[in-house]
Short mmCIF file of C-alpha atoms in Angstrom, two decimals:
data_model
loop_
_atom_site.label_atom_id
_atom_site.label_comp_id
_atom_site.label_asym_id
_atom_site.label_seq_id
_atom_site.Cartn_x
_atom_site.Cartn_y
_atom_site.Cartn_z
CA MET A 1 95.18 79.63 93.51
CA PRO A 2 94.05 82.84 91.65
CA ALA A 3 93.90 86.02 93.60
CA SER A 4 90.17 86.00 93.72
CA ASP A 5 90.20 82.48 95.32
CA ASP A 6 92.70 83.69 97.93
CA THR A 7 90.43 86.77 98.75
CA ALA A 8 87.42 84.55 99.16
CA ALA A 9 89.19 82.13 101.22
CA GLY A 10 90.66 84.93 103.41
CA ASN A 11 87.10 86.39 103.79
CA ASP A 12 85.62 83.12 104.67
CA SER A 13 88.28 82.49 107.35
CA LEU A 14 87.93 85.97 108.91
CA VAL A 15 84.06 85.63 109.24
CA SER A 16 84.48 81.91 110.65
CA GLY A 17 86.78 83.34 113.26
CA PHE A 18 84.33 86.29 113.90
CA MET A 19 81.81 83.84 114.70
CA ARG A 20 84.07 81.85 117.06
CA ALA A 21 84.93 85.21 118.74
CA TRP A 22 81.14 85.85 119.41
CA GLU A 23 80.87 82.55 121.18
CA SER A 24 83.77 83.45 123.56
CA ARG A 25 82.80 87.18 123.72
CA ASP A 26 86.40 88.14 122.37
CA ALA A 27 85.45 91.90 121.93
CA GLU A 28 88.79 93.18 120.81
CA PHE A 29 89.04 90.43 118.02
CA ILE A 30 85.37 91.03 116.88
CA VAL A 31 85.95 95.01 116.68
CA GLY A 32 89.22 94.34 114.90
CA CYS A 33 87.25 92.81 112.10
CA PHE A 34 85.52 95.91 110.99
CA THR A 35 86.44 98.73 108.73
CA GLU A 36 86.44 102.21 110.33
CA ASP A 37 83.10 103.15 108.45
CA ALA A 38 81.46 99.79 109.00
CA VAL A 39 77.78 99.36 109.46
CA TYR A 40 76.02 96.58 111.50
CA HIS A 41 72.32 96.15 110.97
CA SER A 42 70.24 93.68 112.89
CA VAL A 43 67.39 94.15 110.29
CA PRO A 44 64.79 94.33 112.86
CA LEU A 45 66.40 97.17 114.56
CA THR A 46 68.22 100.54 113.79
CA PRO A 47 71.65 100.26 112.06
CA ILE A 48 74.86 100.93 114.15
CA VAL A 49 77.17 103.07 112.14
CA GLY A 50 80.99 103.40 112.38
CA LYS A 51 83.60 101.27 114.09
CA PRO A 52 83.46 103.28 117.50
CA ALA A 53 79.73 102.83 117.73
CA ILE A 54 79.97 99.21 116.94
CA ALA A 55 82.71 98.74 119.49
CA GLU A 56 80.51 100.39 122.25
CA TRP A 57 77.80 97.81 121.23
CA VAL A 58 79.95 94.80 121.13
CA ARG A 59 81.65 95.60 124.47
CA GLY A 60 78.02 95.96 125.97
CA PHE A 61 77.71 92.18 125.40
CA ALA A 62 80.41 91.68 128.21
CA GLY A 63 77.79 90.68 130.73
CA VAL A 64 75.80 88.41 128.59
CA PRO A 65 76.60 84.73 128.81
CA PRO A 66 78.58 83.31 125.75
CA GLY A 67 76.42 81.35 123.49
CA ARG A 68 76.66 78.82 120.75
CA LEU A 69 76.60 80.04 117.07
CA GLU A 70 75.94 76.98 114.82
CA VAL A 71 77.00 77.74 111.19
CA HIS A 72 75.19 75.46 108.82
CA ARG A 73 76.23 76.99 105.73
CA GLN A 74 78.69 79.52 104.80
CA VAL A 75 79.72 80.92 101.25
CA ALA A 76 82.35 83.24 100.45
CA SER A 77 83.40 85.42 97.44
CA GLU A 78 85.79 88.43 96.87
CA THR A 79 83.31 90.80 98.41
CA VAL A 80 80.58 88.94 100.31
CA VAL A 81 80.32 86.26 102.79
CA MET A 82 76.85 84.77 103.67
CA ASN A 83 75.99 82.27 106.38
CA GLU A 84 72.92 80.40 107.63
CA ARG A 85 73.20 79.70 111.13
CA VAL A 86 71.36 79.19 114.66
CA ASP A 87 72.51 81.16 117.54
CA ARG A 88 71.67 79.48 120.99
CA ILE A 89 72.05 82.39 123.52
CA THR A 90 70.75 83.15 126.96
CA LEU A 91 68.75 86.48 127.30
CA ASN A 92 67.28 87.74 130.57
CA GLY A 93 68.11 84.16 132.02
CA ARG A 94 66.27 82.30 129.44
CA ALA A 95 67.30 80.09 126.48
CA VAL A 96 66.78 81.80 123.17
CA VAL A 97 67.13 80.11 119.83
CA LEU A 98 67.55 82.44 116.79
CA PRO A 99 67.71 81.09 113.15
CA ILE A 100 69.70 83.89 111.37
CA CYS A 101 70.97 84.65 107.81
CA GLY A 102 74.08 86.78 108.09
CA VAL A 103 75.38 88.90 105.18
CA PHE A 104 78.98 90.39 105.35
CA GLU A 105 80.25 92.84 102.68
CA MET A 106 83.84 92.62 102.68
CA ARG A 107 86.42 95.20 101.79
CA ASP A 108 90.27 94.92 102.05
CA GLY A 109 90.00 91.88 104.34
CA ARG A 110 87.71 93.34 106.79
CA ILE A 111 83.86 93.61 107.42
CA HIS A 112 82.36 96.80 105.87
CA ALA A 113 78.83 96.00 106.26
CA TRP A 114 77.12 93.18 108.29
CA ARG A 115 73.31 92.55 108.14
CA GLU A 116 71.43 89.83 109.95
CA TYR A 117 68.01 88.74 109.09
CA PHE A 118 65.99 87.04 111.92
CA ASP A 119 62.73 86.97 113.70
CA LEU A 120 63.04 89.26 116.65
CA ALA A 121 60.16 87.44 118.60
CA PRO A 122 62.06 84.99 120.36
CA ALA A 123 64.28 87.64 121.94
CA LYS A 124 61.33 89.73 122.92
CA GLU A 125 59.71 86.67 124.49
CA ALA A 126 62.70 86.31 126.79
CA PHE A 127 62.15 89.69 128.08
CA ALA A 128 58.26 89.66 128.34
CA GLY A 129 56.86 89.97 131.69
CA SER A 130 60.30 91.04 133.23
CA GLY A 131 59.55 94.62 133.42
#
């Protein structure tokens, strides 16, 4: 297998493991997947910059019940992994279904940038009327 195929397969494997770690809330594995200068951008919201800030955000999910992340399609190359998935999570005690497109820019076998594109409305609805 050529080196580029090995790199793509490694990137694919890392992101697949990353998704499974989110289901079980394995914060240490999740944080370990990022480069030091990584960026997470949930596109409807403000980007989170740097591994320490991402770690703080990830660890903030400790009290959120685990969810199911159903990856329908995932493609990987030497530098990018993209997946189309549905996240089934609980927010504010309410079931939320979020169709998501995730884009992962990879560098040296780690996630350098992670962007997620989705409609924030279902998450906002879970908190409507709770304040």
